[in-house]
Amino acid sequence: MRIFYRLLKMADDTVKCYLECCKSSHPKLPLPHNVPVIIGRTPELGITDKLCSRSQLELTSNCYKRYVLVKRLGANTSQINGIDIEKNKSSRLEEGQDLHVVNGKFPHRVYFTGCQNDTKTEKAVVPKLPTKSTGLTKSDLFIKQPERKKLKVSENKSKVLNSKIKPQEKFSSESVYAFDSPSPMSSRCEKKAESNKRAPTHKHWSQGLKAAMEDPELVVQEDEQIVVIKDKYPKAKYHWLILPKDSISSTKNLSTDNIELLKHILKVGQELATEVMDKQPDVEFRFGYHAVASMSQMHMHVISQDFQSSSFKTKKHWNSFTTDYFVDATDIINELETGGKVKDRRTMTSLLNEPLKCHRCKKPQKNIPTLKKHIDSCQK
Ligand code: AMP
């Protein structure tokens, strides 16, 4: 127990959280762990708009879990990734997400620096802002920050840049993706320190797909509207992601204006799958979106149903592709066509913890190795 609290304290000493203005209107603002910091129409933030209350938002960072709880105190609305925060309610702000302080204005983001065992940490200064303190919470994982590659992609339309029909086993199975199981704390921190040395950026891992869209190693095809990339941690023999070139962070930001784009994405996915199936008629594909995607910039998965991949390692991987957590692209299109918006599926994350079962015969499976063995042999 004592060791646990000592570990908590160590993390508290090293992991720092900052609020940064996307328009660089003010210096970064430290958000010390578990100390509510109130922001609003104050000289520190340089906000003078009367619609913004002096005490518009209360921000409480959790440096262990790397998120910030945002409570709206002001009368006018604030948003996280375009979604309104209800008055006096707390919403979770993750690294990489946009926080608009009031009425879609004054964009900010949070980021975290340092982690346990990390020798290079920045010193946070407690801001001179109204605060009140509360108790400690439990420690959690640290997630590696990916290196952002600055590579340009050719502007040629509909250009096939990589062989499309090769099974995807060439990438490392080490993943920064949220569903991947945590590696030991120290190794994560070493990797993070390493990545910080190479790329001094605080872009969150959830932004990795935007960099991937410009990575010639990953891009297989593109046109005016979309980019197709290989999934870096494929969960099956064939696994691609199709992303719009326009910035759309997730399916929940879709409107009826995007229906044609979604149909185009699906068509491109079906064409890719057809290319494979022409040569291997037994390969089956699904096309769809995760109920709550972990990576920003909306993407449709094109995934073969063999699930033969060394990157498929956990129950969460499995359930994210084989339960209702995987939403068929046609369902998303239908929802927009009939109701004008995409259903809120945030409560579906519980499906990720469902017991393992075969996606074909539905037979329960004890663990991942047993499941892998079973699906290799299970017929429809
Ligand atoms: P989700 O956001 O849950 O729909 O899934 C994100 C997908 O992106 C996963 O299948 C990951 O394996 C994949 N992924 C994560 N990081 C990268 C990256 N940097 N490049 C390409 N694919 C990635």
CSV table of C-alpha atoms and ligand atoms in Angstrom, one decimal:
chain,number,residue,atom,x,y,z
A,1,MET,CA,0.0,0.0,0.0
A,2,ARG,CA,2.8,2.4,1.0
A,3,ILE,CA,4.6,1.6,-2.3
A,4,PHE,CA,1.4,2.3,-4.2
A,5,TYR,CA,1.1,5.8,-2.6
A,6,ARG,CA,4.8,6.4,-3.2
A,7,LEU,CA,4.3,5.6,-6.9
A,8,LEU,CA,1.3,7.9,-7.0
A,9,LYS,CA,3.4,10.7,-5.5
A,10,MET,CA,6.2,10.1,-8.0
A,11,ALA,CA,3.7,10.4,-10.9
A,12,ASP,CA,2.3,13.5,-9.4
A,13,ASP,CA,5.8,15.0,-9.2
A,14,THR,CA,6.6,14.3,-12.8
A,15,VAL,CA,3.5,14.3,-15.1
A,16,LYS,CA,2.4,17.9,-15.8
A,17,CYS,CA,-0.7,19.1,-17.6
A,18,TYR,CA,-1.0,22.4,-19.6
A,19,LEU,CA,-3.8,24.3,-21.3
A,20,GLU,CA,-2.7,25.8,-24.5
A,21,CYS,CA,-4.4,28.3,-26.7
A,22,CYS,CA,-4.7,27.1,-30.3
A,23,LYS,CA,-4.4,30.8,-31.4
A,24,SER,CA,-1.4,31.4,-29.1
A,25,SER,CA,-3.2,34.3,-27.5
A,26,HIS,CA,-1.7,33.6,-24.1
A,27,PRO,CA,1.2,31.5,-22.6
A,28,LYS,CA,0.4,27.9,-21.8
A,29,LEU,CA,-1.4,27.6,-18.5
A,30,PRO,CA,-0.3,24.8,-16.0
A,31,LEU,CA,-3.2,22.7,-14.7
A,32,PRO,CA,-1.8,21.0,-11.6
A,33,HIS,CA,-3.1,17.5,-10.8
A,34,ASN,CA,-6.4,17.5,-9.1
A,35,VAL,CA,-6.5,21.2,-8.5
A,36,PRO,CA,-9.6,22.9,-10.0
A,37,VAL,CA,-8.5,25.9,-12.1
A,38,ILE,CA,-11.1,28.4,-13.2
A,39,ILE,CA,-10.8,30.1,-16.5
A,40,GLY,CA,-12.9,32.7,-18.3
A,41,ARG,CA,-13.0,36.4,-19.2
A,42,THR,CA,-9.7,37.2,-17.5
A,43,PRO,CA,-6.5,39.0,-18.5
A,44,GLU,CA,-4.6,35.7,-18.2
A,45,LEU,CA,-6.5,34.2,-21.1
A,46,GLY,CA,-6.9,37.6,-22.9
A,47,ILE,CA,-10.7,37.0,-23.4
A,48,THR,CA,-12.8,40.1,-23.4
A,49,ASP,CA,-15.9,38.8,-25.0
A,50,LYS,CA,-18.8,39.6,-22.6
A,51,LEU,CA,-20.6,36.3,-23.6
A,52,CYS,CA,-17.8,34.6,-21.7
A,53,SER,CA,-18.3,34.6,-17.9
A,54,ARG,CA,-15.3,35.6,-15.7
A,55,SER,CA,-15.7,32.1,-14.3
A,56,GLN,CA,-16.7,30.2,-17.4
A,57,LEU,CA,-15.1,26.8,-16.9
A,58,GLU,CA,-13.5,24.9,-14.1
A,59,LEU,CA,-10.7,22.6,-15.3
A,60,THR,CA,-9.4,19.7,-13.1
A,61,SER,CA,-6.6,17.7,-14.6
A,62,ASN,CA,-5.9,14.0,-13.8
A,63,CYS,CA,-2.3,13.6,-14.6
A,64,TYR,CA,-2.4,9.8,-14.0
A,65,LYS,CA,-5.2,9.2,-16.4
A,66,ARG,CA,-4.2,12.1,-18.7
A,67,TYR,CA,-7.5,13.9,-19.1
A,68,VAL,CA,-9.1,17.0,-17.8
A,69,LEU,CA,-12.5,17.3,-16.3
A,70,VAL,CA,-14.2,20.4,-17.6
A,71,LYS,CA,-17.2,21.8,-15.6
A,72,ARG,CA,-19.1,24.6,-17.2
A,73,LEU,CA,-19.9,27.4,-14.7
A,74,GLY,CA,-20.9,30.2,-17.2
A,75,ALA,CA,-24.3,30.9,-18.6
A,76,ASN,CA,-23.3,30.5,-22.2
A,77,THR,CA,-22.3,27.2,-23.7
A,78,SER,CA,-18.8,25.8,-24.1
A,79,GLN,CA,-17.9,22.8,-26.3
A,80,ILE,CA,-15.5,19.8,-26.4
A,81,ASN,CA,-15.0,18.7,-30.0
A,82,GLY,CA,-18.1,20.6,-31.0
A,83,ILE,CA,-20.3,19.0,-28.3
A,84,ASP,CA,-22.0,21.4,-25.8
A,85,ILE,CA,-21.0,21.0,-22.1
A,86,GLU,CA,-24.1,21.3,-20.0
A,87,LYS,CA,-24.2,23.9,-17.3
A,88,ASN,CA,-22.7,22.7,-14.0
A,89,LYS,CA,-21.9,19.3,-15.6
A,90,SER,CA,-18.4,17.9,-16.0
A,91,SER,CA,-17.2,16.5,-19.3
A,92,ARG,CA,-13.9,14.8,-20.0
A,93,LEU,CA,-11.4,16.6,-22.2
A,94,GLU,CA,-8.6,14.4,-23.7
A,95,GLU,CA,-5.3,15.4,-25.2
A,96,GLY,CA,-5.9,16.4,-28.9
A,97,GLN,CA,-9.6,17.3,-28.4
A,98,ASP,CA,-10.7,20.9,-29.0
A,99,LEU,CA,-12.1,22.9,-26.1
A,100,HIS,CA,-14.0,26.1,-27.1
A,101,VAL,CA,-14.3,28.3,-24.1
A,102,VAL,CA,-17.6,29.9,-25.1
A,103,ASN,CA,-19.9,29.7,-28.1
A,104,GLY,CA,-17.5,27.9,-30.4
A,105,LYS,CA,-14.8,30.5,-29.8
A,106,PHE,CA,-11.4,30.6,-28.1
A,107,PRO,CA,-10.1,27.2,-29.0
A,108,HIS,CA,-7.8,25.5,-26.5
A,109,ARG,CA,-6.2,22.1,-26.0
A,110,VAL,CA,-4.6,20.3,-23.2
A,111,TYR,CA,-1.4,18.3,-23.2
A,112,PHE,CA,0.7,16.4,-20.7
A,113,THR,CA,4.4,16.2,-20.4
A,114,GLY,CA,6.7,13.8,-18.5
A,115,CYS,CA,5.9,10.5,-16.9
A,116,GLN,CA,7.2,8.2,-14.2
A,117,ASN,CA,10.9,7.6,-14.4
A,118,ASP,CA,11.2,10.4,-16.9
A,119,THR,CA,14.2,12.5,-16.2
A,120,LYS,CA,13.3,15.4,-18.5
A,121,THR,CA,10.3,17.1,-17.0
A,122,GLU,CA,9.1,20.6,-17.2
A,123,LYS,CA,8.4,22.6,-14.0
A,124,ALA,CA,4.8,23.7,-13.8
A,125,VAL,CA,4.1,26.9,-12.0
A,126,VAL,CA,0.7,27.1,-10.2
A,127,PRO,CA,-1.2,29.8,-11.9
A,128,LYS,CA,-2.6,32.8,-10.0
A,129,LEU,CA,-6.2,31.8,-10.6
A,130,PRO,CA,-9.0,30.9,-8.2
A,131,THR,CA,-8.5,27.3,-7.1
A,132,LYS,CA,-9.8,24.8,-4.5
A,133,SER,CA,-8.3,21.4,-3.7
A,134,THR,CA,-9.8,18.0,-3.6
A,135,GLY,CA,-8.6,14.4,-2.8
A,136,LEU,CA,-6.3,12.1,-4.8
A,137,THR,CA,-7.5,9.5,-7.3
A,138,LYS,CA,-6.0,6.1,-8.4
A,139,SER,CA,-3.0,5.9,-10.8
A,140,ASP,CA,-3.4,4.6,-14.3
A,141,LEU,CA,-1.6,3.9,-17.6
A,142,PHE,CA,0.7,6.2,-19.5
A,143,ILE,CA,0.4,6.1,-23.3
A,144,LYS,CA,3.2,6.5,-25.7
A,145,GLN,CA,3.2,9.6,-27.9
A,146,PRO,CA,3.9,8.8,-31.5
A,147,GLU,CA,6.5,10.4,-33.6
A,148,ARG,CA,4.9,12.6,-36.2
A,149,LYS,CA,6.4,12.2,-39.6
A,150,LYS,CA,6.5,15.2,-41.8
A,151,LEU,CA,6.2,13.7,-45.2
A,152,LYS,CA,4.3,15.0,-48.2
A,153,VAL,CA,2.1,13.0,-50.4
A,154,SER,CA,1.7,13.4,-54.1
A,155,GLU,CA,-1.3,15.4,-55.2
A,156,ASN,CA,-2.1,13.1,-58.1
A,157,LYS,CA,-5.7,12.1,-58.1
A,158,SER,CA,-6.7,8.4,-57.5
A,159,LYS,CA,-3.1,7.5,-57.4
A,160,VAL,CA,-2.3,4.0,-56.1
A,161,LEU,CA,0.8,4.5,-54.0
A,162,ASN,CA,1.4,1.1,-52.5
A,163,SER,CA,0.5,-2.5,-53.4
A,164,LYS,CA,-3.1,-2.9,-52.1
A,165,ILE,CA,-3.6,-6.6,-52.1
A,166,LYS,CA,-0.7,-7.7,-50.0
A,167,PRO,CA,-1.6,-8.9,-46.5
A,168,GLN,CA,-0.5,-6.5,-43.9
A,169,GLU,CA,2.0,-8.1,-41.6
A,170,LYS,CA,4.9,-5.8,-42.2
A,171,PHE,CA,4.4,-3.4,-39.3
A,172,SER,CA,5.6,-3.8,-35.8
A,173,SER,CA,3.1,-5.2,-33.4
A,174,GLU,CA,4.0,-2.6,-30.8
A,175,SER,CA,1.1,-0.2,-30.8
A,176,VAL,CA,0.2,3.2,-29.3
A,177,TYR,CA,-3.4,2.6,-30.1
A,178,ALA,CA,-5.8,2.9,-27.1
A,179,PHE,CA,-7.1,-0.7,-27.3
A,180,ASP,CA,-3.6,-2.1,-27.2
A,181,SER,CA,-2.6,-3.6,-23.9
A,182,PRO,CA,-0.3,-1.5,-21.8
A,183,SER,CA,3.4,-2.3,-21.9
A,184,PRO,CA,5.3,-2.1,-18.7
A,185,MET,CA,5.4,1.5,-17.3
A,186,SER,CA,9.2,1.9,-17.6
A,187,SER,CA,9.4,0.7,-21.2
A,188,ARG,CA,6.5,3.1,-22.2
A,189,CYS,CA,8.3,6.0,-20.6
A,190,GLU,CA,11.6,5.1,-22.3
A,191,LYS,CA,9.8,5.1,-25.6
A,192,LYS,CA,8.1,8.3,-24.9
A,193,ALA,CA,11.4,10.0,-23.9
A,194,GLU,CA,12.9,8.5,-27.1
A,195,SER,CA,10.0,9.9,-29.2
A,196,ASN,CA,10.2,13.3,-27.5
A,197,LYS,CA,13.9,13.4,-28.4
A,198,ARG,CA,13.2,12.8,-32.1
A,199,ALA,CA,10.1,14.9,-32.4
A,200,PRO,CA,9.6,17.7,-29.8
A,201,THR,CA,5.9,17.8,-30.3
A,202,HIS,CA,3.0,17.4,-27.9
A,203,LYS,CA,0.6,15.9,-30.5
A,204,HIS,CA,-1.4,13.2,-28.8
A,205,TRP,CA,-1.4,9.7,-30.1
A,206,SER,CA,-5.1,10.0,-31.0
A,207,GLN,CA,-4.0,12.4,-33.8
A,208,GLY,CA,-1.7,9.8,-35.3
A,209,LEU,CA,-4.0,9.1,-38.3
A,210,LYS,CA,-3.5,12.7,-39.6
A,211,ALA,CA,0.2,12.1,-39.8
A,212,ALA,CA,-0.5,8.6,-41.3
A,213,MET,CA,-2.5,10.2,-44.1
A,214,GLU,CA,0.8,11.8,-45.3
A,215,ASP,CA,3.0,8.8,-44.8
A,216,PRO,CA,3.9,7.3,-48.1
A,217,GLU,CA,4.6,4.0,-46.3
A,218,LEU,CA,1.0,3.8,-45.3
A,219,VAL,CA,-1.0,5.5,-48.0
A,220,VAL,CA,-2.2,3.1,-50.7
A,221,GLN,CA,-4.6,5.2,-52.6
A,222,GLU,CA,-6.2,8.7,-52.7
A,223,ASP,CA,-8.5,10.9,-54.6
A,224,GLU,CA,-9.9,14.4,-54.2
A,225,GLN,CA,-12.0,13.4,-51.3
A,226,ILE,CA,-10.3,10.6,-49.4
A,227,VAL,CA,-7.1,8.8,-48.5
A,228,VAL,CA,-6.8,5.1,-48.0
A,229,ILE,CA,-4.1,3.9,-45.6
A,230,LYS,CA,-2.9,0.6,-44.3
A,231,ASP,CA,-3.9,0.1,-40.7
A,232,LYS,CA,-0.5,0.3,-38.9
A,233,TYR,CA,-1.6,-2.4,-36.4
A,234,PRO,CA,-3.7,-4.5,-38.7
A,235,LYS,CA,-6.1,-6.8,-36.8
A,236,ALA,CA,-6.6,-9.1,-39.8
A,237,LYS,CA,-4.8,-10.1,-43.0
A,238,TYR,CA,-6.3,-7.2,-44.9
A,239,HIS,CA,-7.1,-4.1,-42.9
A,240,TRP,CA,-7.3,-0.6,-44.3
A,241,LEU,CA,-8.6,2.7,-43.1
A,242,ILE,CA,-10.4,5.2,-45.4
A,243,LEU,CA,-10.3,8.8,-44.2
A,244,PRO,CA,-11.8,12.0,-45.7
A,245,LYS,CA,-9.4,14.7,-46.6
A,246,ASP,CA,-11.7,17.3,-45.0
A,247,SER,CA,-11.3,17.5,-41.3
A,248,ILE,CA,-14.1,15.5,-39.7
A,249,SER,CA,-13.0,14.3,-36.2
A,250,SER,CA,-15.6,11.5,-35.8
A,251,THR,CA,-18.9,10.1,-37.0
A,252,LYS,CA,-20.7,12.1,-34.4
A,253,ASN,CA,-19.8,15.3,-36.3
A,254,LEU,CA,-21.5,14.0,-39.4
A,255,SER,CA,-24.5,15.7,-41.0
A,256,THR,CA,-26.6,15.0,-44.1
A,257,ASP,CA,-24.1,17.1,-46.0
A,258,ASN,CA,-21.7,14.2,-45.6
A,259,ILE,CA,-23.9,11.4,-47.0
A,260,GLU,CA,-22.3,11.5,-50.5
A,261,LEU,CA,-18.9,11.4,-48.9
A,262,LEU,CA,-19.8,8.4,-46.8
A,263,LYS,CA,-21.1,6.6,-49.8
A,264,HIS,CA,-17.9,7.3,-51.7
A,265,ILE,CA,-15.8,6.0,-48.8
A,266,LEU,CA,-17.9,2.8,-48.8
A,267,LYS,CA,-17.6,2.4,-52.5
A,268,VAL,CA,-13.8,2.8,-52.4
A,269,GLY,CA,-13.7,0.2,-49.6
A,270,GLN,CA,-15.8,-2.2,-51.6
A,271,GLU,CA,-13.6,-1.8,-54.6
A,272,LEU,CA,-10.5,-2.6,-52.5
A,273,ALA,CA,-12.2,-5.7,-51.1
A,274,THR,CA,-13.3,-6.8,-54.6
A,275,GLU,CA,-9.7,-6.6,-55.8
A,276,VAL,CA,-8.8,-9.1,-53.0
A,277,MET,CA,-11.8,-11.3,-53.5
A,278,ASP,CA,-11.3,-11.6,-57.2
A,279,LYS,CA,-8.1,-13.4,-56.4
A,280,GLN,CA,-9.2,-15.1,-53.2
A,281,PRO,CA,-13.0,-15.7,-53.3
A,282,ASP,CA,-13.1,-17.1,-49.7
A,283,VAL,CA,-11.9,-13.8,-48.1
A,284,GLU,CA,-14.8,-11.9,-46.5
A,285,PHE,CA,-14.8,-8.2,-45.6
A,286,ARG,CA,-16.7,-5.8,-43.4
A,287,PHE,CA,-16.8,-2.1,-43.8
A,288,GLY,CA,-17.6,0.0,-40.8
A,289,TYR,CA,-16.8,2.4,-37.9
A,290,HIS,CA,-16.1,1.9,-34.3
A,291,ALA,CA,-19.0,3.1,-32.0
A,292,VAL,CA,-16.5,5.3,-30.3
A,293,ALA,CA,-13.4,5.7,-32.3
A,294,SER,CA,-10.2,6.1,-30.3
A,295,MET,CA,-8.4,7.9,-33.1
A,296,SER,CA,-9.3,11.3,-34.3
A,297,GLN,CA,-10.1,12.0,-38.0
A,298,MET,CA,-13.0,9.9,-38.9
A,299,HIS,CA,-12.1,6.7,-40.6
A,300,MET,CA,-13.9,3.7,-42.0
A,301,HIS,CA,-12.3,0.3,-41.4
A,302,VAL,CA,-12.1,-2.2,-44.3
A,303,ILE,CA,-11.2,-5.4,-42.6
A,304,SER,CA,-11.1,-9.0,-43.6
A,305,GLN,CA,-12.9,-11.4,-41.3
A,306,ASP,CA,-10.0,-13.9,-40.8
A,307,PHE,CA,-8.5,-11.8,-37.9
A,308,GLN,CA,-5.2,-13.4,-38.5
A,309,SER,CA,-2.7,-10.9,-37.3
A,310,SER,CA,0.0,-10.6,-34.6
A,311,SER,CA,-1.4,-7.2,-33.8
A,312,PHE,CA,-4.7,-8.7,-32.7
A,313,LYS,CA,-3.9,-9.3,-29.1
A,314,THR,CA,-6.7,-8.4,-26.7
A,315,LYS,CA,-10.3,-8.9,-25.9
A,316,LYS,CA,-10.9,-5.2,-26.7
A,317,HIS,CA,-9.4,-5.7,-30.2
A,318,TRP,CA,-11.7,-8.7,-30.7
A,319,ASN,CA,-14.9,-7.1,-29.4
A,320,SER,CA,-14.3,-3.9,-31.2
A,321,PHE,CA,-14.6,-5.7,-34.5
A,322,THR,CA,-17.0,-8.5,-33.8
A,323,THR,CA,-19.7,-7.0,-31.5
A,324,ASP,CA,-22.2,-4.2,-32.3
A,325,TYR,CA,-19.3,-1.9,-31.4
A,326,PHE,CA,-18.4,-2.3,-35.0
A,327,VAL,CA,-21.1,-0.3,-36.8
A,328,ASP,CA,-21.6,-1.2,-40.5
A,329,ALA,CA,-21.0,1.8,-42.8
A,330,THR,CA,-24.5,1.3,-44.3
A,331,ASP,CA,-26.1,1.8,-40.8
A,332,ILE,CA,-24.3,5.1,-40.4
A,333,ILE,CA,-25.5,6.2,-43.9
A,334,ASN,CA,-29.1,5.1,-43.1
A,335,GLU,CA,-29.1,7.0,-39.8
A,336,LEU,CA,-28.1,10.2,-41.6
A,337,GLU,CA,-30.6,9.6,-44.3
A,338,THR,CA,-33.5,8.9,-42.0
A,339,GLY,CA,-32.7,10.9,-38.9
A,340,GLY,CA,-30.2,13.5,-40.1
A,341,LYS,CA,-27.6,12.5,-37.5
A,342,VAL,CA,-25.6,9.6,-36.2
A,343,LYS,CA,-26.7,7.9,-33.0
A,344,ASP,CA,-24.7,8.6,-29.8
A,345,ARG,CA,-23.1,5.3,-29.1
A,346,ARG,CA,-21.0,6.3,-26.1
A,347,THR,CA,-22.7,3.8,-23.8
A,348,MET,CA,-21.6,0.9,-26.1
A,349,THR,CA,-18.0,0.9,-24.7
A,350,SER,CA,-19.2,-1.8,-22.3
A,351,LEU,CA,-19.4,-4.2,-25.3
A,352,LEU,CA,-15.6,-4.2,-25.3
A,353,ASN,CA,-15.6,-6.2,-22.1
A,354,GLU,CA,-18.0,-8.8,-23.3
A,355,PRO,CA,-16.9,-12.4,-22.9
A,356,LEU,CA,-15.0,-13.8,-25.9
A,357,LYS,CA,-16.9,-15.8,-28.5
A,358,CYS,CA,-16.4,-16.8,-32.0
A,359,HIS,CA,-17.8,-14.3,-34.5
A,360,ARG,CA,-19.0,-17.2,-36.7
A,361,CYS,CA,-20.4,-20.0,-34.6
A,362,LYS,CA,-20.8,-17.9,-31.4
A,363,LYS,CA,-19.0,-20.6,-29.3
A,364,PRO,CA,-17.5,-19.0,-26.1
A,365,GLN,CA,-13.8,-18.9,-26.0
A,366,LYS,CA,-11.5,-19.1,-23.0
A,367,ASN,CA,-8.8,-16.7,-24.1
A,368,ILE,CA,-7.2,-15.1,-27.1
A,369,PRO,CA,-4.9,-18.0,-28.0
A,370,THR,CA,-7.8,-20.4,-27.9
A,371,LEU,CA,-10.0,-18.0,-29.9
A,372,LYS,CA,-7.2,-17.6,-32.5
A,373,LYS,CA,-6.9,-21.4,-32.9
A,374,HIS,CA,-10.7,-21.8,-33.1
A,375,ILE,CA,-11.3,-19.1,-35.7
A,376,ASP,CA,-8.6,-20.6,-38.0
A,377,SER,CA,-10.7,-23.7,-38.3
A,378,CYS,CA,-14.2,-22.5,-37.7
A,379,GLN,CA,-16.4,-22.5,-40.8
A,380,LYS,CA,-19.5,-20.5,-41.4
B,1,AMP,P1,-10.6,3.3,-34.0
B,1,AMP,O1,-10.2,4.7,-33.8
B,1,AMP,O2,-11.0,2.6,-32.8
B,1,AMP,O3,-11.6,3.1,-35.1
B,1,AMP,O4,-9.3,2.5,-34.5
B,1,AMP,C1,-8.1,3.2,-34.9
B,1,AMP,C2,-7.3,2.3,-35.8
B,1,AMP,O5,-6.2,3.0,-36.2
B,1,AMP,C3,-6.9,1.0,-35.2
B,1,AMP,O6,-7.2,-0.1,-36.0
B,1,AMP,C4,-5.3,1.1,-35.1
B,1,AMP,O7,-4.7,-0.1,-35.4
B,1,AMP,C5,-5.1,2.1,-36.2
B,1,AMP,N1,-3.9,3.0,-36.0
B,1,AMP,C6,-3.5,3.5,-34.8
B,1,AMP,N2,-2.5,4.4,-35.0
B,1,AMP,C7,-2.2,4.4,-36.4
B,1,AMP,C8,-1.3,5.0,-37.2
B,1,AMP,N3,-0.4,5.9,-36.7
B,1,AMP,N4,-1.3,4.8,-38.5
B,1,AMP,C9,-2.3,3.9,-39.0
B,1,AMP,N5,-3.2,3.3,-38.3
B,1,AMP,C10,-3.2,3.5,-37.0
